[in-house]
mmCIF file of C-alpha atoms in Angstrom:
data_model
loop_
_atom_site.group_PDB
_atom_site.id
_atom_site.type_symbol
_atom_site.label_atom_id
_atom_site.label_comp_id
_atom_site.label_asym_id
_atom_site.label_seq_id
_atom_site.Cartn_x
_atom_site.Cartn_y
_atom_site.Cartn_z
ATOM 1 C CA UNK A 1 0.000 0.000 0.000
ATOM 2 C CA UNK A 2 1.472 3.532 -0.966
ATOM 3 C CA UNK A 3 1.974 5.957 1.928
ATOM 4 C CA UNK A 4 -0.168 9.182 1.812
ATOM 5 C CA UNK A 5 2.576 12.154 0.596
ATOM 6 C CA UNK A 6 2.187 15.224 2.208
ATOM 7 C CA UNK A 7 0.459 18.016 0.021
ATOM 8 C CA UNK A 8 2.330 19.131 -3.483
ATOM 9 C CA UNK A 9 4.430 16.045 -3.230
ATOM 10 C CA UNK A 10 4.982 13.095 -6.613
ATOM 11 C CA UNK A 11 4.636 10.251 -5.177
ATOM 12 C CA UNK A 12 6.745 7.050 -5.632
ATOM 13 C CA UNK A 13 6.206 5.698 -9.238
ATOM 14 C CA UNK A 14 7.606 3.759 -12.067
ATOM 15 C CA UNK A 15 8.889 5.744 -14.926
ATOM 16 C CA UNK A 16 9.403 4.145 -18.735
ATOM 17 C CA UNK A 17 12.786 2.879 -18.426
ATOM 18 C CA UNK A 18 15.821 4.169 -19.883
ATOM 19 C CA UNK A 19 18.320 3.633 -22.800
ATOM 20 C CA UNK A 20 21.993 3.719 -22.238
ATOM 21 C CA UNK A 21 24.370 4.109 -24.869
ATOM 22 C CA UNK A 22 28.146 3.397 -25.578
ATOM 23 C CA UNK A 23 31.047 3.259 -28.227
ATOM 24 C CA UNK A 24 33.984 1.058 -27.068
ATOM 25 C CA UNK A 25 36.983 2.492 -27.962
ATOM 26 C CA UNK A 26 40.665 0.944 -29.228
ATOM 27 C CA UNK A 27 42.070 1.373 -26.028
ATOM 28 C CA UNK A 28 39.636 -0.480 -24.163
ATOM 29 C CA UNK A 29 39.642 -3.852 -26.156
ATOM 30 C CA UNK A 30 39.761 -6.969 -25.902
ATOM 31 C CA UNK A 31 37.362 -7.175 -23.435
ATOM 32 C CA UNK A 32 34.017 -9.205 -22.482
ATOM 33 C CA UNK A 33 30.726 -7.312 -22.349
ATOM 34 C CA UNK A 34 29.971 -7.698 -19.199
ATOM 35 C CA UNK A 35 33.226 -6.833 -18.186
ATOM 36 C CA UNK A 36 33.596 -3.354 -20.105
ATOM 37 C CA UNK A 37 29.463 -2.727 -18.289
ATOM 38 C CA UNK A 38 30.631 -3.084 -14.931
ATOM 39 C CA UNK A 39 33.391 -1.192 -15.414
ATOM 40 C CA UNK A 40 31.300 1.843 -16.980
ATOM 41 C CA UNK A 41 28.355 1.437 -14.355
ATOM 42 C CA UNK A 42 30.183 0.635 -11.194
ATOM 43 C CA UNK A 43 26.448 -0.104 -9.076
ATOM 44 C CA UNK A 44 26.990 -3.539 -11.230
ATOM 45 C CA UNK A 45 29.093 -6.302 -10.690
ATOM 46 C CA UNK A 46 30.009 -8.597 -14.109
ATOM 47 C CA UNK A 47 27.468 -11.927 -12.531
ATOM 48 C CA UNK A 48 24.645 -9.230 -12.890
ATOM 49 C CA UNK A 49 25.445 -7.658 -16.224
ATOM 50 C CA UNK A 50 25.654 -11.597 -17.375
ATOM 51 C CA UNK A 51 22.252 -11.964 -15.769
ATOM 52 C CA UNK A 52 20.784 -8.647 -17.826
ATOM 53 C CA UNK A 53 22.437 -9.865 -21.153
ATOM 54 C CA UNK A 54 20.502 -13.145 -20.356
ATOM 55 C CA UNK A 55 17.752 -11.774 -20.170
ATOM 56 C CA UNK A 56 17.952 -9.496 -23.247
ATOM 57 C CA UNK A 57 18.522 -6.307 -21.741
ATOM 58 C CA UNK A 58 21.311 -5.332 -23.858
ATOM 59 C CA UNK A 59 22.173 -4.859 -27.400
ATOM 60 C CA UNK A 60 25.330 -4.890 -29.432
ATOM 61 C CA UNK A 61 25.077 -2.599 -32.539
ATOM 62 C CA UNK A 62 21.504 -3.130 -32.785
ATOM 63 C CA UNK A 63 21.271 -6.596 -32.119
ATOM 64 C CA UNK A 64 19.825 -8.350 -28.756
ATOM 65 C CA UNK A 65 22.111 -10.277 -27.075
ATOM 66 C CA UNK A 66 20.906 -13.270 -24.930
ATOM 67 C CA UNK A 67 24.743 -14.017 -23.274
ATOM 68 C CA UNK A 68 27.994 -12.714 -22.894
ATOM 69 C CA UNK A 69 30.882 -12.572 -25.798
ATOM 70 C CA UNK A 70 34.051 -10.144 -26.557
ATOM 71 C CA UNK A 71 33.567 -6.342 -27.726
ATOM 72 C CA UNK A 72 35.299 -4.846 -30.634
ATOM 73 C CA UNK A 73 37.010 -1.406 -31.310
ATOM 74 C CA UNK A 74 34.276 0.818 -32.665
ATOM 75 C CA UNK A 75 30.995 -1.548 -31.279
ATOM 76 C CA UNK A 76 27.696 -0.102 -29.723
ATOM 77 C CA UNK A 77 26.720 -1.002 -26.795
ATOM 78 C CA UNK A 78 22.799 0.142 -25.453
ATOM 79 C CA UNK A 79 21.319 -1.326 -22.122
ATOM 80 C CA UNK A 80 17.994 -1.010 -22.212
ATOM 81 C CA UNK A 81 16.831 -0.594 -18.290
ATOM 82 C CA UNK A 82 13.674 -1.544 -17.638
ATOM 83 C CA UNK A 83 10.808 1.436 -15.608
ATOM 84 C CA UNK A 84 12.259 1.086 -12.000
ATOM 85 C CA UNK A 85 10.510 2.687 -9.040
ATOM 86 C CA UNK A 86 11.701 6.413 -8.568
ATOM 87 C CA UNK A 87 11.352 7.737 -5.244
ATOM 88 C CA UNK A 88 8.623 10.455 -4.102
ATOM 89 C CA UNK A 89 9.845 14.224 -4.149
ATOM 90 C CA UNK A 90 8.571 18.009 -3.671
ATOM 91 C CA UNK A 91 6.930 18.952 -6.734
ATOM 92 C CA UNK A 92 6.012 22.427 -5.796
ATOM 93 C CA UNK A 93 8.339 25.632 -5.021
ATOM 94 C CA UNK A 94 7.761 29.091 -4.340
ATOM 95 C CA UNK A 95 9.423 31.928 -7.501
ATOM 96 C CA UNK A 96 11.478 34.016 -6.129
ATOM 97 C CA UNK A 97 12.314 35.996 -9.600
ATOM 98 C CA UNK A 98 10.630 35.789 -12.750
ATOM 99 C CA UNK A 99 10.745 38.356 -15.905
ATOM 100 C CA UNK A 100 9.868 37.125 -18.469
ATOM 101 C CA UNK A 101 13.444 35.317 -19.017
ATOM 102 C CA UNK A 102 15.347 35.015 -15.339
ATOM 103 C CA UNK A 103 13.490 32.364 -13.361
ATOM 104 C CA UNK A 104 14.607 31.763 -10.151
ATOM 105 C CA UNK A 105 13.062 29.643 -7.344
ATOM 106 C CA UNK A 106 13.332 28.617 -3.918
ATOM 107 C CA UNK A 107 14.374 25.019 -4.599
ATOM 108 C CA UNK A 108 12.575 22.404 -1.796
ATOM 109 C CA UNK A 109 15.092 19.818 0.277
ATOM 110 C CA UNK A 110 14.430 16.651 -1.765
ATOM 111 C CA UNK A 111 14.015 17.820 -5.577
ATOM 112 C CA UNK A 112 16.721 16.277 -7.998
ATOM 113 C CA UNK A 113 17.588 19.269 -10.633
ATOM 114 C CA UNK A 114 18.082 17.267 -13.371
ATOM 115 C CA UNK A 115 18.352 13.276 -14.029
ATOM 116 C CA UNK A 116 20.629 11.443 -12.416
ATOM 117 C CA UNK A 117 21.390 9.008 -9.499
ATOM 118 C CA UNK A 118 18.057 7.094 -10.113
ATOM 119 C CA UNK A 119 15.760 9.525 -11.193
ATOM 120 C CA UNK A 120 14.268 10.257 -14.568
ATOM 121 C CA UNK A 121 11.098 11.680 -14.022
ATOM 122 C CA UNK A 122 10.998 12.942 -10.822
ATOM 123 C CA UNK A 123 13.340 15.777 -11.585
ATOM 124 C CA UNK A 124 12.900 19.724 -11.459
ATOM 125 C CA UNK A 125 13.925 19.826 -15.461
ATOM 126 C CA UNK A 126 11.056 17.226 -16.035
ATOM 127 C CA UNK A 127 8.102 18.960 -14.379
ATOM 128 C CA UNK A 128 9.186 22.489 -15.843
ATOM 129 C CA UNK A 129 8.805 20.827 -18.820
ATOM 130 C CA UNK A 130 5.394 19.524 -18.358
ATOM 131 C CA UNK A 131 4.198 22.363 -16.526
ATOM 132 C CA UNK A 132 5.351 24.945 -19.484
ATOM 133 C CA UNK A 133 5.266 25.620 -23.182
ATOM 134 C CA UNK A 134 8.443 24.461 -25.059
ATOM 135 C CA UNK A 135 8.896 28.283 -25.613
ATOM 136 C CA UNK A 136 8.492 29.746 -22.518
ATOM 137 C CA UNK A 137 10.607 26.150 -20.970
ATOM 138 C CA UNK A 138 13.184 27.772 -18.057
ATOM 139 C CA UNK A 139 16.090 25.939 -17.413
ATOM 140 C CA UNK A 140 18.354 25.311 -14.994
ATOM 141 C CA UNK A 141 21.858 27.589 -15.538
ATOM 142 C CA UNK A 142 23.236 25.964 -12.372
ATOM 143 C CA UNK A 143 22.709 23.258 -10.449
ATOM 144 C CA UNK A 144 21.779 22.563 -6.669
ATOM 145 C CA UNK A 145 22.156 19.173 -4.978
ATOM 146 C CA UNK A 146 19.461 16.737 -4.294
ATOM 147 C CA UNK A 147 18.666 17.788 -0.728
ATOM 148 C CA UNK A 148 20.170 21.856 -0.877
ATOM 149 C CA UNK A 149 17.236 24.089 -0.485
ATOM 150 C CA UNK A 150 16.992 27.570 -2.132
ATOM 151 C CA UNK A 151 17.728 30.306 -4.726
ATOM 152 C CA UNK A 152 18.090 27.861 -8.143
ATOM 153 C CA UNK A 153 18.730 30.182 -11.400
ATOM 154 C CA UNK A 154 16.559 28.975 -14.462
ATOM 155 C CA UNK A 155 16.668 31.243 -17.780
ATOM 156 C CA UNK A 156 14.354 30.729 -20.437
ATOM 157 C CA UNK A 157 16.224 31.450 -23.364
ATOM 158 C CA UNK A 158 19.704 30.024 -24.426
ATOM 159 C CA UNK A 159 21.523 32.843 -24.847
ATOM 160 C CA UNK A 160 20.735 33.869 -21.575
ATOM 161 C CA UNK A 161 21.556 30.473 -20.061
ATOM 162 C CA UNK A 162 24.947 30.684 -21.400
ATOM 163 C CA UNK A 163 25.866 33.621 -20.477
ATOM 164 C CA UNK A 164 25.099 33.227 -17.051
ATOM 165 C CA UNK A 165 26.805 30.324 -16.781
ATOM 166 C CA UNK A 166 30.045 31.303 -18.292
ATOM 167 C CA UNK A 167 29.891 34.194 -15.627
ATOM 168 C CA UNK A 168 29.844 31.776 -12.679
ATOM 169 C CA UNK A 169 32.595 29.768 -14.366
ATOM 170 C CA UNK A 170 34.049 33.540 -14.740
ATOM 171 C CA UNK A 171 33.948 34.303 -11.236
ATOM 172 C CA UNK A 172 35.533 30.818 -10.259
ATOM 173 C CA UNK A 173 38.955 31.654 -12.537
ATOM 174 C CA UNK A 174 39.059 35.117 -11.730
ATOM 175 C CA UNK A 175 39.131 34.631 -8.119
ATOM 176 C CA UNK A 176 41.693 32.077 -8.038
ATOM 177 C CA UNK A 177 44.271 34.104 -10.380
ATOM 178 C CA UNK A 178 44.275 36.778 -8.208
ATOM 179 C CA UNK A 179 47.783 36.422 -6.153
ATOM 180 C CA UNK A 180 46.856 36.668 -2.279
ATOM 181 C CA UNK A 181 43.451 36.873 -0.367
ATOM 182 C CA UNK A 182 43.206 40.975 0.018
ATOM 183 C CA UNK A 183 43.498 40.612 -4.323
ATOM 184 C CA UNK A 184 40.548 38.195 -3.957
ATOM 185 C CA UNK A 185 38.404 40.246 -1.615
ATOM 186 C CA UNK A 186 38.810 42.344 -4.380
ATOM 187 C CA UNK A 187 37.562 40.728 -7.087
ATOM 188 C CA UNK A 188 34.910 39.916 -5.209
ATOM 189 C CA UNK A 189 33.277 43.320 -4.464
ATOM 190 C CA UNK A 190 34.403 44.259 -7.937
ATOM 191 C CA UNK A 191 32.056 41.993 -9.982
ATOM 192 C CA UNK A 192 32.407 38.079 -8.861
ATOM 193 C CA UNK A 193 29.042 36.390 -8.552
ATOM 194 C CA UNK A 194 27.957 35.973 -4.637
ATOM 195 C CA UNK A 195 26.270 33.048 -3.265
ATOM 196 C CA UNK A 196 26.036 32.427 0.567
ATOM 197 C CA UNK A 197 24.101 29.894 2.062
ATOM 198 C CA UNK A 198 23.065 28.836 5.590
ATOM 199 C CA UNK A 199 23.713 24.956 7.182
ATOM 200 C CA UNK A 200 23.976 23.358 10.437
ATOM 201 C CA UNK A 201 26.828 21.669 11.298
ATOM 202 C CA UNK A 202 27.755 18.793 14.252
ATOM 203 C CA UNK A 203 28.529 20.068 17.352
ATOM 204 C CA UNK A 204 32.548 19.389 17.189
ATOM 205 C CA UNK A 205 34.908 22.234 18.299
ATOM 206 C CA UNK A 206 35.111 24.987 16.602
ATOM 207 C CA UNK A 207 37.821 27.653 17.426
ATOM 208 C CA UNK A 208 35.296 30.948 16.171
ATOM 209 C CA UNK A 209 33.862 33.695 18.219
ATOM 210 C CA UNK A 210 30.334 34.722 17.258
ATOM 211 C CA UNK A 211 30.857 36.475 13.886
ATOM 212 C CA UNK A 212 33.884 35.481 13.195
ATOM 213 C CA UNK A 213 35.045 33.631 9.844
ATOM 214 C CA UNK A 214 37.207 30.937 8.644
ATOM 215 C CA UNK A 215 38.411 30.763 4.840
ATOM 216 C CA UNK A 216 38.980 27.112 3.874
ATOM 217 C CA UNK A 217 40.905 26.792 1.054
ATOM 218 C CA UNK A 218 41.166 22.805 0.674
ATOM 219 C CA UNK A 219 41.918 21.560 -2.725
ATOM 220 C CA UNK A 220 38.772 19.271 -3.872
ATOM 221 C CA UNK A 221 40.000 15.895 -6.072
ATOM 222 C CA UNK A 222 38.718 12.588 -7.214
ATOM 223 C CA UNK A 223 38.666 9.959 -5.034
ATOM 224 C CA UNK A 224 38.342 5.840 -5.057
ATOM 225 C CA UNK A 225 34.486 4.746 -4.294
ATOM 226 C CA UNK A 226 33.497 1.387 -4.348
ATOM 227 C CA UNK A 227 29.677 1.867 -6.121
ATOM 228 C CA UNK A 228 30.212 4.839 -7.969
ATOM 229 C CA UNK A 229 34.202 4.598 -8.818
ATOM 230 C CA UNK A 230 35.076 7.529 -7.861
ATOM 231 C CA UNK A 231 33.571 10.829 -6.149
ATOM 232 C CA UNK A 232 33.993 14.203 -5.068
ATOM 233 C CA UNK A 233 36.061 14.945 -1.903
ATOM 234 C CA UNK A 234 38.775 16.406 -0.403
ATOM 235 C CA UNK A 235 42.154 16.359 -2.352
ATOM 236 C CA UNK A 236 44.521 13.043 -1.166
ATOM 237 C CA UNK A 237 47.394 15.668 -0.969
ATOM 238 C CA UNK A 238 49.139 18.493 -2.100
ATOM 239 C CA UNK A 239 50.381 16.494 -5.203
ATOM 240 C CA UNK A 240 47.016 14.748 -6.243
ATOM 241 C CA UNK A 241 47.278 16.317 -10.254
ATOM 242 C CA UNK A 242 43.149 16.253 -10.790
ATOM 243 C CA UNK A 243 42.835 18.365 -7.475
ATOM 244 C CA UNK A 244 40.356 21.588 -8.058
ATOM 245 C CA UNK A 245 41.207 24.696 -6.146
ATOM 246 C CA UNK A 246 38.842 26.003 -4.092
ATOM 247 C CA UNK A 247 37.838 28.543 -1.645
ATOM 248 C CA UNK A 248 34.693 29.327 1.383
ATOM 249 C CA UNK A 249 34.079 31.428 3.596
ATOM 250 C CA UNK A 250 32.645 30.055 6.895
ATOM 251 C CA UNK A 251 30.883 32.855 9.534
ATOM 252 C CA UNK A 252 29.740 31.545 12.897
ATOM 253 C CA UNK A 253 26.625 32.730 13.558
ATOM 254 C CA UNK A 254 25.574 30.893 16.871
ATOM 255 C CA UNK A 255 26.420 27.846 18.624
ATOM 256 C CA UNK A 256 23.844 25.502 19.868
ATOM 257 C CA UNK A 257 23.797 21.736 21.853
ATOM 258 C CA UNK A 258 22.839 19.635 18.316
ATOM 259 C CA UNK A 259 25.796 21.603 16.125
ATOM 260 C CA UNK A 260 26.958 25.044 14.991
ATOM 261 C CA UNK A 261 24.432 27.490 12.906
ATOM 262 C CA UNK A 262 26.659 28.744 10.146
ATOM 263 C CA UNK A 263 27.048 30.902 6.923
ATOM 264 C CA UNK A 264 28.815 30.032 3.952
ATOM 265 C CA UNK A 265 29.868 32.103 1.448
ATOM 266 C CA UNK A 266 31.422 30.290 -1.537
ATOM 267 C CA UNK A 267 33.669 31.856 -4.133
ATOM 268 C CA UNK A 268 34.376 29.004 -6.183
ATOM 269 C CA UNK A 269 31.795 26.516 -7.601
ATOM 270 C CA UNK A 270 33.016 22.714 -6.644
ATOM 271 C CA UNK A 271 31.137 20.174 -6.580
ATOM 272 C CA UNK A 272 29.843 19.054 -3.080
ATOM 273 C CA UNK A 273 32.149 22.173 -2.223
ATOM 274 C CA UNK A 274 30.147 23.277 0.743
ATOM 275 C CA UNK A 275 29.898 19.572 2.280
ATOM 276 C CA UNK A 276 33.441 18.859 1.550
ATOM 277 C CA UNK A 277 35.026 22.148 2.643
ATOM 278 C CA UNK A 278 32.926 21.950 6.369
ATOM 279 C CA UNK A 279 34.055 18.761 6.598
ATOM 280 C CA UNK A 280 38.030 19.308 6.136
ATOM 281 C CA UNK A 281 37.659 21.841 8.752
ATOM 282 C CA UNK A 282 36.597 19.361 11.175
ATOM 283 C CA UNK A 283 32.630 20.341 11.237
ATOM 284 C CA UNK A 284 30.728 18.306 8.615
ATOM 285 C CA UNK A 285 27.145 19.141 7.890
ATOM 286 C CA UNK A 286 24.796 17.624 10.761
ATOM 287 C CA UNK A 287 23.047 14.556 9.645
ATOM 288 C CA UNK A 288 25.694 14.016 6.309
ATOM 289 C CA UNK A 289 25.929 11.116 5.592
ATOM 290 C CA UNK A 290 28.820 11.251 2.926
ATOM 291 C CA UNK A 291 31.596 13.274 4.578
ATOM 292 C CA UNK A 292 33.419 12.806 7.494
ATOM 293 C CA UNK A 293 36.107 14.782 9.352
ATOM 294 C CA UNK A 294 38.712 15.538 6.989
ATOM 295 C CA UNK A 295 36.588 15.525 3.965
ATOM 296 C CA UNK A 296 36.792 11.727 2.887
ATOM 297 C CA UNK A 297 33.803 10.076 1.834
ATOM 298 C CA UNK A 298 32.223 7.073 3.888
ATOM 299 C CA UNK A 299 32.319 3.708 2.288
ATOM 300 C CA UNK A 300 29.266 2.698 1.227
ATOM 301 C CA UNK A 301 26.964 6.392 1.246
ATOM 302 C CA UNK A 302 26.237 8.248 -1.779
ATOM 303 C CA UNK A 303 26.300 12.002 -2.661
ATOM 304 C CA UNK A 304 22.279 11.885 -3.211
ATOM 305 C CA UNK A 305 22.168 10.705 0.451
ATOM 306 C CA UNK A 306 20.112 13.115 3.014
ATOM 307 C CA UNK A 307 19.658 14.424 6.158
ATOM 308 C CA UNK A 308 21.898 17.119 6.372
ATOM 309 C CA UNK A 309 20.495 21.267 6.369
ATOM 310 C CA UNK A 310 21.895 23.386 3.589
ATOM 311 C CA UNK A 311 20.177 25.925 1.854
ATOM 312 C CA UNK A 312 20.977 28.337 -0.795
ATOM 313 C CA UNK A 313 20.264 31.754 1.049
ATOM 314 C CA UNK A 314 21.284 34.830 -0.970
ATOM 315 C CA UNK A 315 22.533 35.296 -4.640
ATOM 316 C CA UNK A 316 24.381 38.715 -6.166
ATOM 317 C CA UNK A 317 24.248 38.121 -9.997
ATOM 318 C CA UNK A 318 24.383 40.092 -13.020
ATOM 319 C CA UNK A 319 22.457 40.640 -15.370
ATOM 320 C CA UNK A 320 23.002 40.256 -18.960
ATOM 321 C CA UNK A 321 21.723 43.618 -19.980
ATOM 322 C CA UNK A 322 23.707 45.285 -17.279
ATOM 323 C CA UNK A 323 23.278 45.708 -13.751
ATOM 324 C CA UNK A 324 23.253 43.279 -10.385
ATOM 325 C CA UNK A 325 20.294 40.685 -9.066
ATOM 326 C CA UNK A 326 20.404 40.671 -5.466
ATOM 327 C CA UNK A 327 18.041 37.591 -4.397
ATOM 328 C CA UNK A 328 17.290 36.272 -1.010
ATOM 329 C CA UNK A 329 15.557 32.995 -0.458
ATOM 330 C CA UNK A 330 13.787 32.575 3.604
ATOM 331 C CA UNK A 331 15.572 30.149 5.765
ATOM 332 C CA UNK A 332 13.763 27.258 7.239
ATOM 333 C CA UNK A 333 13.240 27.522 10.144
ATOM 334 C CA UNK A 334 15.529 25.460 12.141
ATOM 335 C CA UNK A 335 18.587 27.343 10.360
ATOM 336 C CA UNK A 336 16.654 30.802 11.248
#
């Protein structure tokens, strides 16, 4: 029996399934089928791709395959994944912003932006796009994790959406070519976008008076996870080559017995930056269940995992006519 959702909520439903689609390359051959799968979707060991080409779920340049065999430089590969159960989610938000072009809303804790990480249909991108005309469809420009609440930047048309976006990417390589932090501070009251968002942390130690701040500067990199391959975390060291500057800004607002109410200004885009960063200074999100102390992932948790607080708070952006956006999204109330 399905659970009753609370009001303006999709509840848990199949969707239509989903194709998959691959070119093996020279460099990966010779190699068996199932092999080269569970190597490109890491949630499946080789027995169970073996059991999905037995039972015809996958195709080898157009042609159903009922068992396992050796691939071929230049071969296609489709799995063809049956519906599967997506999960229920918020399908209502409150607009923030809208003019015609700029749509921005106040994202709800549990709304995937677009597909990934199981769901297909029950995704922001998918009920903007049944909700509106293919000509008046916003977008996303930016994207906000699974369970991050708050300001989300939509634009209806292209040009727009890529001109924001190469502004945040902007802001991220203008800040970190500036030589020393009083440059940066610079750059950032000059024209860098803004973006500060409020979270609870745990309860560990902290050494910040009320109103003070903390820049954390840890280098975000790839690294090994067991379902997924790899994922987002802190750097392994000062010499990992795919590490990602970054940089925060952590302000202490008040300290209470479940964990530290804080704000976090971020002048870089990472992903999980926010998560990660709290966590390498020793104060991961409350209820995360990804990143521990030090910014390593757990073994066996996901990056679509909840029960952490963040939420998007305030946005400075400009405009591509000229002039600033300053939005502001209500906190919930337990990071009020």
């Amino acid at each position: 029996m399905t659970e009753p959702q609370p009001p303006g909520w999709l509840p848990a439903q199949l969707n239509q399934g989903w194709t998959y689609s691959d070119r093996v390359s020279q460099a990966q051959v010779p190699v068996l089928i199932s092999v080269f799968l569970a190597e490109r979707y890491r949630h499946s060991a080789a027995p169970l791709w073996r059991q999905r080409l037995q039972e015809g779920e996958i195709l080898l340049n157009g042609r159903r395959l009922d068992g396992d065999g050796p691939l071929h430089a230049g071969d296609r590969l489709q799995w063809q994944r049956p519906p599967w159960r997506e999960e229920a989610v918020p399908a209502r938000w409150r607009v923030i912003h809208d003019d015609g072009d700029l749509y921005v809303i106040d994202k709800p804790s549990g709304l995937p932006v677009l597909p990934a990480g199981g769901f297909l249909e029950h995704t922001l991108l998918r009920l903007l796009e049944r909700s509106c005309a293919a000509q008046a469809l916003p977008r996303p420009v930016h994207r906000l994790g699974r369970h991050t609440s708050g300001l989300l930047v939509c634009a209806r048309r292209p040009q727009s959406r890529a001109w924001l976006s190469a502004r945040l990417r902007e802001s991220t390589a203008q800040l970190l070519n500036q030589p020393g932090s009083e440059a940066r501070f610079a750059a950032t009251r000059a024209g860098a976008c803004r973006k500060v968002y409020r979270a609870l942390t745990v309860p560990a130690p902290l050494r910040l008076a009320l109103g003070e701040s903390l820049a954390i500067t840890t280098p975000i990199g790839r690294r090994p996870h067991a379902g997924l391959g790899q994922i987002w975390a802190a750097a392994a060291g000062p010499d990992d080559p795919g590490a990602l500057p970054a940089w925060s800004e952590m302000l202490l607002l008040e300290r209470r017995s479940q964990g530290h109410l804080v704000e976090v200004t971020i002048h870089t885009g990472r992903p999980h930056q926010i998560r990660i960063h709290l966590a390498s200074a020793g104060v991961p999100l409350l209820g995360d269940p990804l990143y521990r102390p030090g910014g390593e992932p757990r073994p066996g948790a996901l990056p679509g995992d909840g029960g952490y607080l963040l939420h998007a708070h305030r946005l400075r952006l400009p405009l591509p006519a000229g002039g600033w956006l300053d939005l502001e999204a209500p906190v919930p109330p337990e990071l009020s």
